[in-house]
Amino acid sequence: MSDPSASVGARSLVRALVVAAVVWHVLAVCAFGWTQAANERQGRDYASYHYALEVARAGGDPYDTRALERASKGVRRTVNPYFYPPPFLLALAWIPPGTPLDVAYRWWFWLDEAALVAAVTALAIWWRALGPTVGVTLAAAVAALTAIPNNHVMGQANLLVLALALGGLAAAAPLDGRAPGRGREIVGGVALGLACMFKMAPALLVAWLVLRRRPVAVAAACATAVVSSVLALPLVDASTQLRFYTEVLPGFSTGDYNGLTVDPSLFGNHSVPNWWDGALPKPGNGLSTGARWLSRLTALGLVGGLAYAFRRPAPDPLGVASQASAVMVVMLLVPVYTYEHHVVWAIPAVVVSAIGLARGRVPGWLAAPVGFAVAAWAFDLAALKELALSVDHLWGQALRGALQEIKAVALLILLVATVLAGRGQRAG
């Protein structure tokens, strides 16, 4: 006979852990993030979105970096190129014309936090069938992840897109495996379509819905891509939109983001192409021809491997959750650049890997590697880089290299764990 006081005590412990995680997150955002953002005058990465919107509103080309720099009117000496899909500007259209950069940047900071809350809420609702472990594990992962304040301070868009993607999946891909109502599937497809048109990578999640046999959601996502492009025409005319798809987007595979080229070996690049760049480097920035083709073959192998591993329907709620999480990890591994702010996309993988270990769907021998991966994933990149640069003994060069790639290795470990859990075969 079970002891009622034991279950009450367990629930109280879970609530206490969740509250502690939330308080820690609030302190991190306010004490670390907002203290920097409140004094920021040049808008960090957000500046490219801000001035792209100003140029577009004036009838100019938001992909013309010189036009962005002219629009800054001396606020910034340079502005990073804008390289997001044309409909992304719709996400900023609520900002009144003429709003100063620093003011809009701080508004975006809190929009980013609201998007995080929306993403966490969507994931908790979508995965509630996995039990109470989801809440406490999710809260702990969010509290530990230093990349979240980094997103806020940098003025990045990842959390907004993550919220749309998770909300769309929650509606279109229930964990019980049954088809949702047509209305829910359409809503989910629309949300995923917006996520794709704000940032192209979530298209892999739409491809996963094809495997899941969700034709209504896939059709709604495709229709949303068309409709959102039409809605963006007052800001980005048809010829400029065509230029994005024919000139700007193809450069992503080489490491050229509309003229912004950064050395792939940069400390903090967590993608697989970074490894190929190390093996076959190119003088200057971007990928060499050999590294480019090897990166493409690796991407094809990872995506094709997932499609093969998940060719059969997921057997249960944990399988569905794990498959979606694995796709999001692959979204991080295949681009030329995966920076620190992008790793928020691995939040679901961290949660589902922990649950998979607890339920025996991830083998016990992976417990230590998964624990290592979660610690590396959550660790502050600036502190990691400082540690790497401080090492000067005989093995210092090797240790620096290992520390530089530690988060990419962490993502690979999480990919293995989510694939094993997603296939539905109990370890052992």
Coordinates of C-alpha atoms in Angstrom, one line a residue:
M1 CA 0.0 0.0 0.0
S2 CA 1.4 3.3 -1.1
D3 CA 2.1 6.1 1.4
P4 CA 0.0 9.2 0.6
S5 CA 2.5 11.4 2.4
A6 CA 5.3 10.2 0.1
S7 CA 3.4 11.3 -3.0
V8 CA 2.6 14.6 -1.5
G9 CA 6.2 15.1 -0.6
A10 CA 7.3 14.2 -4.1
R11 CA 4.9 16.8 -5.6
S12 CA 6.1 19.4 -3.1
L13 CA 9.7 18.7 -4.1
V14 CA 8.9 19.0 -7.8
R15 CA 7.1 22.3 -7.2
A16 CA 10.1 23.6 -5.2
L17 CA 12.5 22.7 -7.9
V18 CA 10.4 24.4 -10.6
V19 CA 10.1 27.5 -8.5
A20 CA 13.9 27.5 -7.8
A21 CA 14.5 27.1 -11.6
V22 CA 12.1 30.0 -12.5
V23 CA 13.7 32.3 -9.9
W24 CA 17.2 31.5 -11.1
H25 CA 16.1 32.2 -14.7
V26 CA 14.5 35.5 -13.8
L27 CA 17.7 36.5 -11.9
A28 CA 19.9 35.5 -14.9
V29 CA 17.7 37.5 -17.3
C30 CA 17.4 40.6 -15.1
A31 CA 20.8 40.7 -13.4
F32 CA 22.9 39.5 -16.4
G33 CA 20.8 40.2 -19.5
W34 CA 18.9 43.4 -18.7
T35 CA 21.8 45.2 -17.1
Q36 CA 23.7 44.9 -20.4
A37 CA 20.7 45.6 -22.6
A38 CA 19.7 48.7 -20.6
N39 CA 23.0 50.3 -21.4
E40 CA 23.2 49.1 -25.0
R41 CA 23.0 51.9 -27.7
Q42 CA 23.9 50.1 -30.9
G43 CA 21.4 47.3 -30.9
R44 CA 23.8 44.4 -31.3
D45 CA 22.5 41.9 -33.9
Y46 CA 19.0 43.4 -33.7
A47 CA 20.2 46.5 -35.6
S48 CA 20.2 44.6 -39.0
Y49 CA 16.5 43.8 -38.6
H50 CA 15.7 47.3 -37.4
Y51 CA 17.3 49.1 -40.3
A52 CA 16.1 46.5 -42.8
L53 CA 12.6 47.5 -41.7
E54 CA 13.3 51.2 -42.1
V55 CA 14.8 50.8 -45.5
A56 CA 11.9 48.6 -46.6
R57 CA 9.3 51.1 -45.3
A58 CA 11.1 53.8 -47.4
G59 CA 10.7 51.6 -50.5
G60 CA 14.4 50.5 -50.6
D61 CA 16.1 47.1 -50.7
P62 CA 16.5 45.6 -47.2
Y63 CA 19.2 43.3 -48.5
D64 CA 21.4 46.3 -49.6
T65 CA 23.8 46.6 -46.6
R66 CA 24.9 50.1 -47.7
A67 CA 21.3 51.3 -47.5
L68 CA 21.1 49.9 -44.0
E69 CA 24.2 51.8 -43.0
R70 CA 22.8 55.0 -44.5
A71 CA 19.6 54.5 -42.5
S72 CA 21.6 54.2 -39.3
K73 CA 22.4 58.0 -39.7
G74 CA 25.6 57.7 -37.7
V75 CA 24.2 55.6 -34.9
R76 CA 26.4 52.7 -36.1
R77 CA 29.4 52.9 -38.3
T78 CA 28.6 49.5 -39.8
V79 CA 25.5 47.4 -39.9
N80 CA 25.5 43.6 -40.4
P81 CA 23.8 42.5 -43.6
Y82 CA 20.1 41.5 -43.4
F83 CA 19.6 37.9 -44.6
Y84 CA 16.3 36.7 -43.2
P85 CA 13.4 35.8 -45.6
P86 CA 11.3 38.7 -46.6
P87 CA 8.2 37.8 -44.4
F88 CA 10.4 38.1 -41.3
L89 CA 9.9 41.9 -41.5
L90 CA 6.2 41.3 -40.7
A91 CA 7.4 40.3 -37.2
L92 CA 8.7 43.8 -36.8
A93 CA 5.9 45.7 -38.5
W94 CA 4.3 46.6 -35.1
I95 CA 7.3 48.9 -34.3
P96 CA 6.3 52.5 -35.1
P97 CA 8.3 54.2 -37.9
G98 CA 11.1 56.4 -36.5
T99 CA 11.5 54.5 -33.3
P100 CA 15.1 54.9 -32.1
L101 CA 17.3 51.8 -32.4
D102 CA 18.1 51.6 -28.7
V103 CA 14.4 51.8 -27.7
A104 CA 13.3 49.2 -30.2
Y105 CA 16.1 46.9 -29.2
R106 CA 15.0 47.0 -25.6
W107 CA 11.4 46.3 -26.7
W108 CA 12.8 43.3 -28.6
F109 CA 14.6 42.1 -25.5
W110 CA 11.3 41.7 -23.6
L111 CA 9.6 40.3 -26.7
D112 CA 12.3 37.6 -26.7
E113 CA 11.5 36.8 -23.1
A114 CA 7.8 36.6 -23.9
A115 CA 8.6 34.2 -26.8
L116 CA 10.6 32.0 -24.4
V117 CA 7.6 31.8 -22.1
A118 CA 5.4 30.9 -25.1
A119 CA 7.8 28.3 -26.3
V120 CA 8.2 26.6 -22.9
T121 CA 4.4 26.7 -22.4
A122 CA 3.8 25.1 -25.8
L123 CA 6.3 22.4 -25.1
A124 CA 4.9 21.7 -21.6
I125 CA 1.3 21.4 -23.1
W126 CA 2.4 19.3 -26.0
W127 CA 4.4 16.9 -23.8
R128 CA 2.1 16.7 -20.8
A129 CA 1.3 13.1 -21.7
L130 CA 4.9 12.3 -20.7
G131 CA 4.2 13.0 -17.1
P132 CA 5.3 15.4 -14.4
T133 CA 9.0 14.8 -15.2
V134 CA 8.6 17.2 -18.2
G135 CA 7.9 20.2 -16.1
V136 CA 10.8 20.0 -13.7
T137 CA 13.3 18.9 -16.4
L138 CA 12.2 21.7 -18.7
A139 CA 12.4 24.3 -16.0
A140 CA 15.9 23.1 -15.0
A141 CA 17.1 23.1 -18.6
V142 CA 15.8 26.6 -19.2
A143 CA 17.3 27.9 -16.0
A144 CA 20.7 26.3 -16.8
L145 CA 21.0 27.4 -20.4
T146 CA 23.2 30.5 -20.6
A147 CA 22.4 30.9 -24.3
I148 CA 18.9 32.3 -23.3
P149 CA 20.2 35.6 -21.8
N150 CA 22.6 35.6 -24.8
N151 CA 19.7 35.6 -27.2
H152 CA 18.1 38.5 -25.3
V153 CA 21.2 40.6 -25.2
M154 CA 22.2 40.0 -28.8
G155 CA 18.6 40.8 -30.0
Q156 CA 18.3 37.5 -31.8
A157 CA 15.2 36.0 -33.3
N158 CA 15.6 32.3 -32.4
L159 CA 13.2 32.2 -29.5
L160 CA 10.3 33.8 -31.5
V161 CA 10.8 31.2 -34.3
L162 CA 11.1 28.4 -31.7
A163 CA 7.8 29.5 -30.1
L164 CA 6.1 29.3 -33.5
A165 CA 7.6 25.9 -34.3
L166 CA 6.7 24.3 -31.0
G167 CA 3.2 25.8 -31.0
G168 CA 2.7 24.5 -34.5
L169 CA 4.0 21.0 -33.6
A170 CA 1.8 20.9 -30.4
A171 CA -1.2 21.5 -32.6
A172 CA -0.3 19.4 -35.6
A173 CA 1.5 16.4 -34.1
P174 CA -0.2 15.1 -30.9
L175 CA 1.9 12.7 -28.9
D176 CA -0.8 10.0 -29.0
G177 CA -0.2 9.5 -32.7
R178 CA -3.8 10.2 -33.6
A179 CA -4.6 12.8 -36.3
P180 CA -5.7 16.1 -34.8
G181 CA -8.9 17.8 -35.8
R182 CA -8.6 19.5 -39.2
G183 CA -8.8 22.9 -37.5
R184 CA -5.9 22.2 -35.2
E185 CA -3.9 20.7 -38.0
I186 CA -4.4 23.9 -40.1
V187 CA -3.4 26.1 -37.2
G188 CA -0.3 24.1 -36.5
G189 CA 0.6 24.2 -40.2
V190 CA 0.2 28.0 -40.3
A191 CA 2.4 28.4 -37.2
L192 CA 5.1 26.2 -38.7
G193 CA 4.8 28.0 -42.1
L194 CA 5.5 31.3 -40.3
A195 CA 8.5 29.7 -38.5
C196 CA 9.9 28.6 -41.9
M197 CA 9.3 32.0 -43.4
F198 CA 10.9 33.8 -40.5
K199 CA 13.9 31.5 -40.6
M200 CA 14.4 28.7 -43.2
A201 CA 15.7 25.9 -41.0
P202 CA 12.3 24.8 -39.6
A203 CA 11.4 23.5 -43.0
L204 CA 13.0 20.2 -41.7
L205 CA 10.2 20.0 -39.2
V206 CA 7.6 20.3 -42.0
A207 CA 9.5 17.4 -43.8
W208 CA 9.1 15.4 -40.6
L209 CA 5.4 16.0 -40.7
V210 CA 5.4 14.5 -44.1
L211 CA 6.8 11.3 -42.5
R212 CA 4.2 11.6 -39.8
R213 CA 1.5 11.7 -42.6
R214 CA 0.1 15.1 -41.7
P215 CA -0.9 16.3 -45.2
V216 CA -3.2 19.1 -44.0
A217 CA -0.5 20.6 -41.8
V218 CA 2.0 20.4 -44.6
A219 CA -0.3 22.0 -47.0
A220 CA -1.2 24.8 -44.5
A221 CA 2.5 25.4 -44.0
C222 CA 3.1 25.7 -47.7
A223 CA 0.1 27.9 -48.2
T224 CA 1.3 30.1 -45.3
A225 CA 4.7 30.5 -47.1
V226 CA 2.9 31.9 -50.1
V227 CA 0.4 34.1 -48.2
S228 CA 3.1 35.6 -46.0
S229 CA 5.2 36.4 -49.0
V230 CA 2.2 38.2 -50.5
L231 CA 1.6 40.1 -47.3
A232 CA 5.2 41.2 -47.2
L233 CA 5.0 42.7 -50.7
P234 CA 4.3 46.3 -49.4
L235 CA 7.7 46.0 -47.6
V236 CA 9.7 43.8 -50.0
D237 CA 8.6 43.9 -53.7
A238 CA 8.5 40.8 -55.9
S239 CA 11.8 41.4 -57.6
T240 CA 13.6 41.9 -54.3
Q241 CA 11.9 38.7 -52.8
L242 CA 13.1 36.8 -55.9
R243 CA 16.6 38.2 -55.4
F244 CA 16.6 36.7 -51.8
Y245 CA 15.8 33.2 -53.1
T246 CA 18.1 33.3 -56.1
E247 CA 21.1 35.3 -54.8
V248 CA 21.1 35.6 -51.0
L249 CA 19.8 32.1 -49.9
P250 CA 22.1 30.0 -52.1
G251 CA 25.1 31.7 -50.4
F252 CA 24.1 30.1 -47.1
S253 CA 25.6 26.8 -48.1
T254 CA 29.1 28.4 -48.7
G255 CA 29.1 30.5 -45.6
D256 CA 28.2 33.7 -47.4
Y257 CA 25.3 35.3 -45.6
N258 CA 24.5 38.2 -48.0
G259 CA 28.1 39.5 -47.8
L260 CA 28.6 38.6 -44.1
T261 CA 31.4 36.0 -44.2
V262 CA 33.0 34.8 -41.0
D263 CA 35.7 32.2 -40.5
P264 CA 33.9 28.9 -39.9
S265 CA 36.7 28.0 -37.4
L266 CA 35.5 30.8 -35.2
F267 CA 35.4 29.8 -31.5
G268 CA 31.7 29.2 -30.8
N269 CA 30.7 27.7 -34.1
H270 CA 29.1 24.4 -33.2
S271 CA 28.3 22.9 -36.6
V272 CA 29.7 19.9 -38.4
P273 CA 30.9 22.1 -41.4
N274 CA 33.2 23.7 -38.9
W275 CA 35.0 20.3 -38.6
W276 CA 35.4 20.0 -42.3
D277 CA 36.7 23.5 -42.5
G278 CA 39.4 22.4 -40.0
A279 CA 40.3 19.5 -42.1
L280 CA 40.2 21.3 -45.5
P281 CA 40.7 25.0 -44.6
K282 CA 40.4 27.9 -47.0
P283 CA 42.4 31.1 -46.7
G284 CA 40.1 33.8 -45.4
N285 CA 36.5 33.2 -44.7
G286 CA 33.9 30.7 -46.0
L287 CA 34.3 27.1 -46.8
S288 CA 36.8 25.6 -49.3
T289 CA 35.3 23.6 -52.2
G290 CA 36.2 20.3 -50.5
A291 CA 34.8 21.3 -47.2
R292 CA 31.6 22.6 -48.9
W293 CA 31.0 19.3 -50.6
L294 CA 31.8 17.2 -47.6
S295 CA 29.4 19.4 -45.5
R296 CA 26.7 18.9 -48.1
L297 CA 27.2 15.1 -48.0
T298 CA 27.2 15.1 -44.2
A299 CA 23.9 17.1 -44.2
L300 CA 22.4 14.7 -46.7
G301 CA 23.6 11.8 -44.6
L302 CA 22.2 13.2 -41.3
V303 CA 18.8 14.1 -42.9
G304 CA 18.6 10.9 -44.8
G305 CA 19.6 8.9 -41.8
L306 CA 16.8 10.5 -39.7
A307 CA 14.3 9.8 -42.4
Y308 CA 15.4 6.1 -42.5
A309 CA 15.4 5.8 -38.7
F310 CA 12.0 7.3 -38.4
R311 CA 10.4 5.7 -41.4
R312 CA 7.9 4.0 -39.3
P313 CA 5.4 5.8 -37.1
A314 CA 6.6 6.5 -33.6
P315 CA 5.4 3.8 -31.2
D316 CA 4.3 6.0 -28.3
P317 CA 4.3 9.6 -27.0
L318 CA 8.0 9.5 -26.0
G319 CA 8.9 8.3 -29.5
V320 CA 7.0 11.3 -31.1
A321 CA 8.7 13.8 -28.8
S322 CA 12.1 12.3 -29.4
Q323 CA 11.8 12.3 -33.2
A324 CA 10.9 16.0 -33.3
S325 CA 13.7 16.8 -30.9
A326 CA 16.2 14.9 -33.1
V327 CA 15.1 16.9 -36.1
M328 CA 15.8 20.1 -34.2
V329 CA 19.3 18.9 -33.2
V330 CA 20.1 18.2 -36.9
M331 CA 18.9 21.7 -37.7
L332 CA 21.9 22.9 -35.6
L333 CA 24.5 20.5 -36.9
V334 CA 24.1 21.0 -40.7
P335 CA 24.4 24.9 -41.3
V336 CA 27.8 26.4 -41.9
Y337 CA 27.4 28.5 -38.8
T338 CA 25.7 27.5 -35.5
Y339 CA 26.4 30.1 -32.9
E340 CA 25.7 30.0 -29.2
H341 CA 22.3 31.7 -29.5
H342 CA 21.1 28.9 -31.8
V343 CA 21.4 26.1 -29.2
V344 CA 18.1 27.0 -27.7
W345 CA 16.7 24.6 -30.3
A346 CA 18.2 21.7 -28.3
I347 CA 16.0 22.4 -25.3
P348 CA 13.5 19.7 -26.3
A349 CA 16.4 17.2 -26.9
V350 CA 17.8 17.8 -23.4
V351 CA 14.4 17.2 -21.8
V352 CA 13.5 14.1 -23.8
S353 CA 17.0 12.6 -23.4
A354 CA 16.6 12.8 -19.6
I355 CA 13.2 11.2 -19.8
G356 CA 14.5 8.5 -22.2
L357 CA 17.2 7.6 -19.7
A358 CA 14.8 7.4 -16.9
R359 CA 12.5 5.1 -18.9
G360 CA 15.2 2.8 -20.3
R361 CA 14.8 3.9 -23.9
V362 CA 18.3 5.4 -23.8
P363 CA 20.8 2.8 -22.7
G364 CA 22.4 3.3 -19.2
W365 CA 25.9 3.5 -20.6
L366 CA 24.9 6.8 -22.3
A367 CA 23.9 8.4 -19.0
A368 CA 27.4 9.8 -18.4
P369 CA 27.8 11.1 -22.0
V370 CA 24.4 12.7 -21.9
G371 CA 25.2 14.3 -18.6
F372 CA 28.4 15.6 -20.1
A373 CA 26.5 16.9 -23.1
V374 CA 23.9 18.8 -21.1
A375 CA 26.6 20.4 -19.0
A376 CA 28.6 21.5 -22.1
W377 CA 25.4 22.7 -23.9
A378 CA 24.4 24.8 -20.9
F379 CA 27.9 26.2 -20.1
D380 CA 28.6 29.9 -20.7
L381 CA 30.5 30.2 -24.0
A382 CA 32.5 33.3 -22.9
A383 CA 33.8 31.5 -19.9
L384 CA 34.6 28.4 -22.0
K385 CA 36.6 30.6 -24.4
E386 CA 38.4 32.3 -21.6
L387 CA 39.3 28.9 -20.2
A388 CA 40.6 27.7 -23.6
L389 CA 42.7 30.8 -24.1
S390 CA 44.2 30.5 -20.6
V391 CA 45.7 27.1 -21.2
D392 CA 49.4 27.3 -22.2
H393 CA 51.0 24.0 -21.1
L394 CA 52.3 21.2 -23.4
W395 CA 48.9 19.9 -24.2
G396 CA 47.3 23.3 -24.3
Q397 CA 46.7 23.4 -28.1
A398 CA 44.9 20.0 -28.0
L399 CA 42.8 21.1 -25.0
R400 CA 41.9 24.4 -26.7
G401 CA 40.7 22.5 -29.7
A402 CA 38.7 20.1 -27.6
L403 CA 37.0 23.0 -25.7
Q404 CA 36.3 24.7 -28.9
E405 CA 34.4 21.7 -30.2
I406 CA 32.8 20.6 -27.0
K407 CA 29.3 21.9 -27.7
A408 CA 29.3 20.4 -31.2
V409 CA 30.2 17.0 -29.6
A410 CA 27.4 17.6 -27.0
L411 CA 24.9 18.1 -29.9
L412 CA 26.0 14.8 -31.5
I413 CA 25.5 13.0 -28.2
L414 CA 22.0 14.5 -27.8
L415 CA 21.3 13.4 -31.4
V416 CA 22.2 9.8 -30.6
A417 CA 20.1 9.8 -27.5
T418 CA 17.0 11.3 -29.2
V419 CA 17.3 8.9 -32.2
L420 CA 17.5 5.9 -29.8
A421 CA 14.4 7.1 -27.8
G422 CA 12.6 8.0 -31.0
R423 CA 12.9 4.5 -32.5
G424 CA 11.0 3.1 -29.6
Q425 CA 13.2 0.2 -28.8
R426 CA 13.8 -0.3 -25.1
A427 CA 17.5 -0.3 -24.3
G428 CA 19.0 -3.4 -22.7

